[in-house]
Amino acid sequence: MELAREAEEPPGSPALPAEEPQGGHPTGAPAADGPVPSAAGRGRCRRGAGPKGPPGRAVRGRGRRAPGRRGGEEGGRAVRRPRVTVDSSKAKTSLEALKISLRQLHWREYPFGRRLPCDIYWHGVSFHDNNIFSGQVNKFPGMTEMVRKVTLSRAVRTMQDLFPLEYNFYPRSWILPEELPLFVDEVRMMKDSDPSWKPTFIVKPDGGCQGDGIYLIKDPSDIRQTGSIQSRPAVVQEYICKPLLVDKLKFDIRLYVLLKSLEPLEIYIAKDGLSRFCTEPYQEPTLKNLHQVFMHLTNYSLNIHSGNFIHSDSVNTGSKRTFSSILCRLSSRGADVKKLWSDIISLVIKTIIALTPELKVYYQSDIPAGKPGPTCFQILGFDILLMKNLKPMLLEVNANPSMRIEHEQELSPGVFENVPSPVDEEVKVAVIRDTLRLMDPQNKKRKDIQSGALPCLSNCLCYLFPGHQGSDLCQDGPSQRLRNKCQTSEHVSEANEDLLDIGPADGPEHETTRTLEPELPSLCLKQVFPKYAKQFNYLRIVDRVAALFIRFLGVKGTTKLGPTGFRTFIRNCKLSNSNFSMACVDILYIDITRRRNGMGMDHRESGMCLQAFVEAFFCLAQKKYKSLPLHQQVTLLIDFCEYQLAVLDEKRRAVCHADGPHLTPATHPSLLGRSASASKLSDYRNHR
Ligand code: ADP
């Protein structure tokens, strides 16, 4: 536990001492458990060869085969097992890193696709790159839409309404054009109440990337009111004026996060990421320097065009460095990197909790329960800015983070060549390779056999981090009741540990992986959920609203609720009464749906989207349970609805049984946990 030790040893002050000169050698202990410093001499993955041994030569042992196992490891020697097949025909710019990973794993690549199904499909862009009916694909349906600037801001806003303190890691944002008047009013009010407040805002077009179309303003009246603001929505956000600087430069962090499964929720974070630097010394924004992109925007794609950009062979100098090298440096200055890492884990988990409800709606629409389809996983790129006080702030989430491991270099004037980028290779190959290791279908099978088919497959790859005790942040909170059934005893067994523990994956599960792949380094991806489920489950209430929404969607394949579906929801949950007639229900539906659709976000399908349903649900909750905090009102209404539906399901089941044993109750296969009505009923009764 190097990181833990590191955090115990230094003076541990969050305020940073003065900058050390550039190139100063970090003296902090290597953070082997968290992001690992990439000190020279650490084994780097070389192209074309595994970490040890020549390329393409699988190490095959002659050990006895264990009874009942098709492949595996005996006495430290690998046993022949069917090679995992990967379709890389759509990998696009991630192809190079993928190829290296597959070589290291000795898996079989199909660069032009395959007539037979593959185990894994690696897509460069989106879930819809192909028609796939089995195996695993590295994209979730709807993810690209979900992480667009406007959608992400809305999803986080919903969570900020419910849990303002927990979600204060996202800058205050307004959605344009619809919230322009609100933005103008709020800024005027804040300026009136504090005349010394001299804010700066950053305007970011929706769906933009690589800094495209981004500009800074000092006043709402500076928003460029061209035709484009109407046709292309944008987010305007409070600009973080006091970022942490290294070598006097602003930088941001790109962290790689694996969403391994949506239900049950499984999240892994890569121990190392990248830090992308600006190329001009930072100054707080003034009217004079607002337009200086090399000072204010950290995008690699912009700064590479600056004359000051430094390509570096080393991982701790230059304009792109490993995050671990930054942590080392901070640690040597006495910063509390242990707390920083814990805050980052918390930011990642909370952000994904904000995204999951809508992702589940997309999922059931694209892969309805019962229809053949692949299972999904996805590597996300989290862009995080550190404030001067070391607080991490979320800038955005990328559904398709660049996995390129080379960059273009001008060798002589006008002559360009793609040259390898050691920093990118070091971080990205490890992320792809270890994602594949975690998704290895044979691990799943093996684990099923060993455990006698666990009800919850996610358990297969949980790491157990033994021996750490810490604060349980939410022991008395509502998390107990809200805890997903699937994640109870097995998954939360380790949840008493605090978020600071990112120790090596040396539990029994890891042992299995390590002995099966003797040549590979330990996994760079660390599980953070369900490992820390107990601390965060109380935040997952919109997930439960989404489960209600999905139940009433009716026809499979849709993402929007029609007026009839909404009425059925109200009726089945017994939400209408003399004070709230069905006519009021219709008005509520029309009001919210018209306003949402008027925002011009999605005209493809008419009806009520999840975010509109959530708004309606919050309205109903406020009506029914006045004068409580919003999250309590919403939780009470969810409990009430789930109870009513459980009663209804029980009645239906009783009718079915009365009709004869050949009739089975109309329960859903529960891909997204939409039934489980009996347990909801007893939960509610116990709770009451
Ligand atoms: P893009 O998808 O175009 O890269 P980002 O949201 O990542 O858009 O913003 C681009 C860059 O602008 C970021 O890398 C960061 O350097 C800067 N930036 C974005 N939002 C803020 C903010 N609220 N405060 C300070 N800097 C920001």
mmCIF file of C-alpha atoms in Angstrom, residues 15-291:
data_model
loop_
_atom_site.group_PDB
_atom_site.id
_atom_site.type_symbol
_atom_site.label_atom_id
_atom_site.label_comp_id
_atom_site.label_asym_id
_atom_site.label_seq_id
_atom_site.Cartn_x
_atom_site.Cartn_y
_atom_site.Cartn_z
ATOM 1 C CA ALA A 15 -2.227 23.860 0.742
ATOM 2 C CA LEU A 16 0.617 23.491 -1.680
ATOM 3 C CA PRO A 17 4.036 24.877 -1.027
ATOM 4 C CA ALA A 18 5.707 26.937 -3.715
ATOM 5 C CA GLU A 19 6.320 25.398 -7.122
ATOM 6 C CA GLU A 20 9.492 23.489 -7.522
ATOM 7 C CA PRO A 21 11.614 24.328 -10.547
ATOM 8 C CA GLN A 22 10.814 22.527 -13.764
ATOM 9 C CA GLY A 23 12.335 19.133 -14.018
ATOM 10 C CA GLY A 24 12.646 18.883 -10.257
ATOM 11 C CA HIS A 25 12.952 15.297 -9.312
ATOM 12 C CA PRO A 26 9.974 13.990 -7.386
ATOM 13 C CA THR A 27 11.020 12.749 -4.034
ATOM 14 C CA GLY A 28 7.686 11.258 -3.015
ATOM 15 C CA ALA A 29 7.433 7.549 -2.582
ATOM 16 C CA PRO A 30 6.129 5.754 -5.657
ATOM 17 C CA ALA A 31 2.371 5.540 -5.567
ATOM 18 C CA ALA A 32 2.240 1.927 -6.496
ATOM 19 C CA ASP A 33 -1.301 1.373 -5.349
ATOM 20 C CA GLY A 34 -2.958 4.356 -6.839
ATOM 21 C CA PRO A 35 -1.782 5.896 -10.025
ATOM 22 C CA VAL A 36 1.698 4.518 -10.341
ATOM 23 C CA PRO A 37 4.534 6.880 -11.081
ATOM 24 C CA SER A 38 6.104 6.078 -14.374
ATOM 25 C CA ALA A 39 9.673 6.285 -13.274
ATOM 26 C CA ALA A 40 12.263 5.454 -15.831
ATOM 27 C CA GLY A 41 13.121 1.849 -15.742
ATOM 28 C CA ARG A 42 9.627 0.596 -15.003
ATOM 29 C CA GLY A 43 8.760 -2.145 -17.468
ATOM 30 C CA ARG A 44 7.112 -0.591 -20.506
ATOM 31 C CA CYS A 45 5.015 -2.572 -22.909
ATOM 32 C CA ARG A 46 6.973 -2.788 -26.096
ATOM 33 C CA ARG A 47 5.240 -3.120 -29.371
ATOM 34 C CA GLY A 48 5.136 -6.591 -30.817
ATOM 35 C CA ALA A 49 6.122 -8.436 -27.706
ATOM 36 C CA GLY A 50 4.509 -9.392 -24.488
ATOM 37 C CA PRO A 51 5.937 -7.922 -21.350
ATOM 38 C CA LYS A 52 8.394 -10.786 -21.466
ATOM 39 C CA GLY A 53 9.320 -13.102 -24.228
ATOM 40 C CA PRO A 54 9.184 -12.866 -27.981
ATOM 41 C CA PRO A 55 6.112 -11.757 -29.909
ATOM 42 C CA GLY A 56 3.403 -14.185 -30.799
ATOM 43 C CA ARG A 57 4.673 -17.060 -28.713
ATOM 44 C CA ALA A 58 2.152 -18.264 -26.242
ATOM 45 C CA VAL A 59 3.631 -19.947 -23.251
ATOM 46 C CA ARG A 60 2.064 -23.351 -23.128
ATOM 47 C CA GLY A 61 2.569 -25.555 -20.148
ATOM 48 C CA ARG A 62 2.172 -29.301 -20.085
ATOM 49 C CA GLY A 63 0.504 -29.376 -16.725
ATOM 50 C CA ARG A 64 -2.345 -31.691 -15.979
ATOM 51 C CA ARG A 65 -5.737 -30.344 -16.889
ATOM 52 C CA ALA A 66 -7.945 -29.809 -13.886
ATOM 53 C CA PRO A 67 -11.061 -31.941 -13.970
ATOM 54 C CA GLY A 68 -14.051 -30.089 -15.300
ATOM 55 C CA ARG A 69 -11.972 -27.231 -16.690
ATOM 56 C CA ARG A 70 -11.293 -26.627 -20.337
ATOM 57 C CA GLY A 71 -8.442 -24.297 -19.798
ATOM 58 C CA GLY A 72 -6.538 -22.754 -16.977
ATOM 59 C CA GLU A 73 -3.348 -22.937 -15.076
ATOM 60 C CA GLU A 74 -1.686 -25.720 -13.242
ATOM 61 C CA GLY A 75 1.370 -25.246 -11.117
ATOM 62 C CA GLY A 76 2.116 -21.858 -12.652
ATOM 63 C CA ARG A 77 2.099 -23.143 -16.246
ATOM 64 C CA ALA A 78 -0.584 -22.073 -18.690
ATOM 65 C CA VAL A 79 -2.804 -24.804 -20.060
ATOM 66 C CA ARG A 80 -4.084 -24.698 -23.638
ATOM 67 C CA ARG A 81 -7.497 -23.113 -23.804
ATOM 68 C CA PRO A 82 -9.553 -21.812 -26.686
ATOM 69 C CA ARG A 83 -8.248 -18.444 -27.700
ATOM 70 C CA VAL A 84 -10.542 -15.508 -27.189
ATOM 71 C CA THR A 85 -11.600 -14.044 -30.533
ATOM 72 C CA VAL A 86 -11.768 -10.295 -31.108
ATOM 73 C CA ASP A 87 -13.228 -8.514 -34.114
ATOM 74 C CA SER A 88 -11.081 -5.415 -34.607
ATOM 75 C CA SER A 89 -12.439 -4.443 -38.015
ATOM 76 C CA LYS A 90 -14.089 -1.294 -36.620
ATOM 77 C CA ALA A 91 -11.461 -0.295 -34.086
ATOM 78 C CA LYS A 92 -10.417 2.801 -36.063
ATOM 79 C CA THR A 93 -7.843 4.925 -34.235
ATOM 80 C CA SER A 94 -7.661 2.541 -31.282
ATOM 81 C CA LEU A 95 -6.459 -0.247 -33.605
ATOM 82 C CA GLU A 96 -2.756 0.092 -32.888
ATOM 83 C CA ALA A 97 -3.151 -0.058 -29.099
ATOM 84 C CA LEU A 98 -5.659 -2.895 -29.460
ATOM 85 C CA LYS A 99 -3.278 -4.929 -31.600
ATOM 86 C CA ILE A 100 -0.489 -4.610 -29.038
ATOM 87 C CA SER A 101 -2.881 -5.622 -26.276
ATOM 88 C CA LEU A 102 -4.091 -8.671 -28.179
ATOM 89 C CA ARG A 103 -0.530 -9.762 -28.867
ATOM 90 C CA GLN A 104 0.307 -9.490 -25.199
ATOM 91 C CA LEU A 105 -2.745 -11.556 -24.322
ATOM 92 C CA HIS A 106 -2.167 -14.094 -27.125
ATOM 93 C CA TRP A 107 -5.748 -13.614 -28.202
ATOM 94 C CA ARG A 108 -6.906 -14.046 -31.779
ATOM 95 C CA GLU A 109 -7.583 -10.916 -33.772
ATOM 96 C CA TYR A 110 -9.951 -10.752 -36.741
ATOM 97 C CA PRO A 111 -8.913 -7.512 -38.434
ATOM 98 C CA PHE A 112 -11.423 -7.930 -41.268
ATOM 99 C CA GLY A 113 -14.280 -9.311 -39.199
ATOM 100 C CA ARG A 114 -15.369 -12.922 -39.062
ATOM 101 C CA ARG A 115 -18.216 -14.935 -40.507
ATOM 102 C CA LEU A 116 -18.714 -16.742 -37.194
ATOM 103 C CA PRO A 117 -19.469 -14.732 -34.078
ATOM 104 C CA CYS A 118 -16.527 -13.339 -32.125
ATOM 105 C CA ASP A 119 -16.240 -13.191 -28.341
ATOM 106 C CA ILE A 120 -15.537 -9.476 -28.330
ATOM 107 C CA TYR A 121 -16.244 -6.676 -30.816
ATOM 108 C CA TRP A 122 -14.043 -3.608 -30.512
ATOM 109 C CA HIS A 123 -15.666 -0.525 -31.975
ATOM 110 C CA GLY A 124 -14.019 2.795 -32.551
ATOM 111 C CA VAL A 125 -17.113 4.980 -32.337
ATOM 112 C CA SER A 126 -20.516 3.763 -31.239
ATOM 113 C CA PHE A 127 -22.691 0.805 -30.385
ATOM 114 C CA HIS A 128 -24.447 1.167 -33.715
ATOM 115 C CA ASP A 129 -21.317 0.450 -35.713
ATOM 116 C CA ASN A 130 -22.631 -2.993 -36.497
ATOM 117 C CA ASN A 131 -25.388 -5.540 -35.983
ATOM 118 C CA ILE A 132 -24.211 -7.814 -33.261
ATOM 119 C CA PHE A 133 -26.283 -10.510 -31.657
ATOM 120 C CA SER A 134 -23.933 -12.158 -29.209
ATOM 121 C CA GLY A 135 -20.627 -11.725 -27.433
ATOM 122 C CA GLN A 136 -19.512 -8.485 -25.884
ATOM 123 C CA VAL A 137 -19.177 -5.082 -27.463
ATOM 124 C CA ASN A 138 -17.110 -2.206 -26.096
ATOM 125 C CA LYS A 139 -19.882 0.403 -26.387
ATOM 126 C CA PHE A 140 -23.178 0.957 -24.623
ATOM 127 C CA PRO A 141 -26.170 2.099 -26.644
ATOM 128 C CA GLY A 142 -26.917 5.745 -25.919
ATOM 129 C CA MET A 143 -23.578 6.546 -24.276
ATOM 130 C CA THR A 144 -22.528 9.052 -26.938
ATOM 131 C CA GLU A 145 -25.836 10.910 -26.511
ATOM 132 C CA MET A 146 -25.629 10.756 -22.714
ATOM 133 C CA VAL A 147 -22.240 12.401 -22.407
ATOM 134 C CA ARG A 148 -22.934 15.291 -24.770
ATOM 135 C CA LYS A 149 -22.413 18.526 -22.918
ATOM 136 C CA VAL A 150 -26.102 19.406 -22.630
ATOM 137 C CA THR A 151 -27.296 15.933 -21.633
ATOM 138 C CA LEU A 152 -24.523 15.460 -19.097
ATOM 139 C CA SER A 153 -25.254 18.888 -17.608
ATOM 140 C CA ARG A 154 -28.947 18.012 -17.310
ATOM 141 C CA ALA A 155 -28.235 14.640 -15.707
ATOM 142 C CA VAL A 156 -25.835 16.214 -13.206
ATOM 143 C CA ARG A 157 -28.328 19.030 -12.562
ATOM 144 C CA THR A 158 -30.981 16.489 -11.567
ATOM 145 C CA MET A 159 -28.540 15.057 -9.058
ATOM 146 C CA GLN A 160 -27.553 18.538 -7.872
ATOM 147 C CA ASP A 161 -31.238 19.248 -7.196
ATOM 148 C CA LEU A 162 -31.413 16.124 -5.060
ATOM 149 C CA PHE A 163 -27.962 16.193 -3.470
ATOM 150 C CA PRO A 164 -26.422 19.656 -3.884
ATOM 151 C CA LEU A 165 -23.424 19.059 -1.650
ATOM 152 C CA GLU A 166 -22.508 15.694 -3.091
ATOM 153 C CA TYR A 167 -22.588 17.045 -6.650
ATOM 154 C CA ASN A 168 -20.632 20.267 -6.189
ATOM 155 C CA PHE A 169 -17.779 18.906 -8.330
ATOM 156 C CA TYR A 170 -19.425 20.139 -11.527
ATOM 157 C CA PRO A 171 -19.236 23.862 -12.350
ATOM 158 C CA ARG A 172 -22.528 25.746 -12.259
ATOM 159 C CA SER A 173 -23.945 25.452 -15.781
ATOM 160 C CA TRP A 174 -26.812 26.824 -17.848
ATOM 161 C CA ILE A 175 -28.184 25.285 -21.010
ATOM 162 C CA LEU A 176 -28.499 27.555 -24.020
ATOM 163 C CA PRO A 177 -30.661 28.780 -25.575
ATOM 164 C CA GLU A 178 -33.481 27.791 -23.216
ATOM 165 C CA GLU A 179 -31.822 28.994 -20.011
ATOM 166 C CA LEU A 180 -30.331 32.195 -21.383
ATOM 167 C CA PRO A 181 -32.856 34.423 -19.545
ATOM 168 C CA LEU A 182 -32.230 32.462 -16.338
ATOM 169 C CA PHE A 183 -28.466 32.811 -16.805
ATOM 170 C CA VAL A 184 -28.777 36.570 -17.323
ATOM 171 C CA ASP A 185 -31.033 36.963 -14.266
ATOM 172 C CA GLU A 186 -28.937 34.811 -11.956
ATOM 173 C CA VAL A 187 -25.690 36.529 -12.871
ATOM 174 C CA ARG A 188 -27.285 39.943 -12.385
ATOM 175 C CA MET A 189 -28.609 38.933 -8.981
ATOM 176 C CA MET A 190 -25.270 37.537 -7.859
ATOM 177 C CA LYS A 191 -23.423 40.628 -9.053
ATOM 178 C CA ASP A 192 -25.926 42.843 -7.230
ATOM 179 C CA SER A 193 -25.465 40.958 -4.005
ATOM 180 C CA ASP A 194 -21.665 40.916 -4.301
ATOM 181 C CA PRO A 195 -20.276 43.783 -6.412
ATOM 182 C CA SER A 196 -16.729 42.457 -5.980
ATOM 183 C CA TRP A 197 -17.649 39.260 -7.865
ATOM 184 C CA LYS A 198 -15.990 39.410 -11.282
ATOM 185 C CA PRO A 199 -16.854 36.084 -12.851
ATOM 186 C CA THR A 200 -15.728 34.524 -16.110
ATOM 187 C CA PHE A 201 -17.814 32.032 -18.046
ATOM 188 C CA ILE A 202 -16.940 29.473 -20.672
ATOM 189 C CA VAL A 203 -19.341 28.767 -23.544
ATOM 190 C CA LYS A 204 -19.154 25.272 -25.021
ATOM 191 C CA PRO A 205 -21.207 24.124 -28.015
ATOM 192 C CA ASP A 206 -23.121 20.906 -27.445
ATOM 193 C CA GLY A 207 -21.556 17.906 -29.117
ATOM 194 C CA GLY A 208 -18.330 19.822 -29.704
ATOM 195 C CA CYS A 209 -14.944 18.331 -28.966
ATOM 196 C CA GLN A 210 -11.265 19.247 -29.013
ATOM 197 C CA GLY A 211 -12.043 22.782 -27.883
ATOM 198 C CA ASP A 212 -14.040 23.409 -31.049
ATOM 199 C CA GLY A 213 -16.188 26.576 -30.805
ATOM 200 C CA ILE A 214 -15.312 27.218 -27.142
ATOM 201 C CA TYR A 215 -14.868 30.797 -25.928
ATOM 202 C CA LEU A 216 -14.657 32.735 -22.672
ATOM 203 C CA ILE A 217 -16.857 35.664 -21.676
ATOM 204 C CA LYS A 218 -17.024 38.103 -18.818
ATOM 205 C CA ASP A 219 -20.679 39.028 -19.129
ATOM 206 C CA PRO A 220 -23.834 37.249 -20.347
ATOM 207 C CA SER A 221 -24.258 39.935 -22.983
ATOM 208 C CA ASP A 222 -21.047 38.656 -24.640
ATOM 209 C CA ILE A 223 -22.683 35.414 -25.703
ATOM 210 C CA ARG A 224 -22.431 35.245 -29.460
ATOM 211 C CA GLN A 225 -26.044 35.527 -30.508
ATOM 212 C CA THR A 226 -25.489 34.215 -33.977
ATOM 213 C CA GLY A 227 -27.990 31.956 -35.672
ATOM 214 C CA SER A 228 -25.958 29.038 -34.445
ATOM 215 C CA ILE A 229 -26.947 29.367 -30.782
ATOM 216 C CA GLN A 230 -30.524 28.569 -31.793
ATOM 217 C CA SER A 231 -29.623 25.701 -34.069
ATOM 218 C CA ARG A 232 -26.724 24.399 -31.995
ATOM 219 C CA PRO A 233 -27.381 24.281 -28.271
ATOM 220 C CA ALA A 234 -24.534 24.985 -25.899
ATOM 221 C CA VAL A 235 -23.623 24.981 -22.248
ATOM 222 C CA VAL A 236 -22.383 28.101 -20.504
ATOM 223 C CA GLN A 237 -20.445 27.336 -17.386
ATOM 224 C CA GLU A 238 -18.694 29.119 -14.590
ATOM 225 C CA TYR A 239 -15.025 29.255 -15.530
ATOM 226 C CA ILE A 240 -12.651 27.857 -12.915
ATOM 227 C CA CYS A 241 -10.283 30.798 -12.544
ATOM 228 C CA LYS A 242 -7.884 29.313 -10.031
ATOM 229 C CA PRO A 243 -6.686 25.993 -11.382
ATOM 230 C CA LEU A 244 -3.721 24.161 -9.916
ATOM 231 C CA LEU A 245 -0.603 25.015 -11.917
ATOM 232 C CA VAL A 246 2.479 22.947 -12.559
ATOM 233 C CA ASP A 247 5.449 24.763 -14.031
ATOM 234 C CA LYS A 248 3.128 27.812 -14.148
ATOM 235 C CA LEU A 249 0.932 26.023 -16.674
ATOM 236 C CA LYS A 250 -2.712 25.006 -16.513
ATOM 237 C CA PHE A 251 -3.317 21.306 -17.114
ATOM 238 C CA ASP A 252 -6.167 18.844 -16.960
ATOM 239 C CA ILE A 253 -6.335 15.127 -16.274
ATOM 240 C CA ARG A 254 -7.684 12.444 -18.566
ATOM 241 C CA LEU A 255 -8.639 9.415 -16.511
ATOM 242 C CA TYR A 256 -9.821 6.153 -17.992
ATOM 243 C CA VAL A 257 -12.831 4.518 -16.420
ATOM 244 C CA LEU A 258 -14.247 1.144 -17.354
ATOM 245 C CA LEU A 259 -18.006 0.788 -17.066
ATOM 246 C CA LYS A 260 -17.960 -2.977 -16.973
ATOM 247 C CA SER A 261 -21.633 -3.525 -16.415
ATOM 248 C CA LEU A 262 -24.735 -1.438 -15.969
ATOM 249 C CA GLU A 263 -26.783 -3.922 -14.028
ATOM 250 C CA PRO A 264 -25.316 -4.688 -11.600
ATOM 251 C CA LEU A 265 -23.251 -1.537 -11.691
ATOM 252 C CA GLU A 266 -19.528 -2.222 -11.979
ATOM 253 C CA ILE A 267 -16.937 0.507 -12.329
ATOM 254 C CA TYR A 268 -13.164 0.305 -12.578
ATOM 255 C CA ILE A 269 -10.671 3.171 -12.639
ATOM 256 C CA ALA A 270 -7.274 3.045 -14.288
ATOM 257 C CA LYS A 271 -4.471 3.686 -11.855
ATOM 258 C CA ASP A 272 -2.787 6.048 -14.256
ATOM 259 C CA GLY A 273 -4.010 8.631 -16.714
ATOM 260 C CA LEU A 274 -2.672 11.540 -18.720
ATOM 261 C CA SER A 275 -2.103 15.185 -17.873
ATOM 262 C CA ARG A 276 -2.460 17.557 -20.790
ATOM 263 C CA PHE A 277 -0.754 20.904 -20.466
ATOM 264 C CA CYS A 278 -1.396 24.344 -21.819
ATOM 265 C CA THR A 279 1.530 25.824 -23.659
ATOM 266 C CA GLU A 280 1.457 29.396 -22.370
ATOM 267 C CA PRO A 281 1.882 30.408 -18.720
ATOM 268 C CA TYR A 282 -1.470 30.809 -17.030
ATOM 269 C CA GLN A 283 -2.909 34.125 -15.920
ATOM 270 C CA GLU A 284 -6.318 34.630 -14.414
ATOM 271 C CA PRO A 285 -8.750 35.676 -17.124
ATOM 272 C CA THR A 286 -8.904 39.337 -18.037
ATOM 273 C CA LEU A 287 -10.572 41.010 -20.985
ATOM 274 C CA LYS A 288 -7.121 41.112 -22.625
ATOM 275 C CA ASN A 289 -6.258 37.419 -22.387
ATOM 276 C CA LEU A 290 -9.703 35.802 -22.699
ATOM 277 C CA HIS A 291 -9.062 34.712 -26.274
#
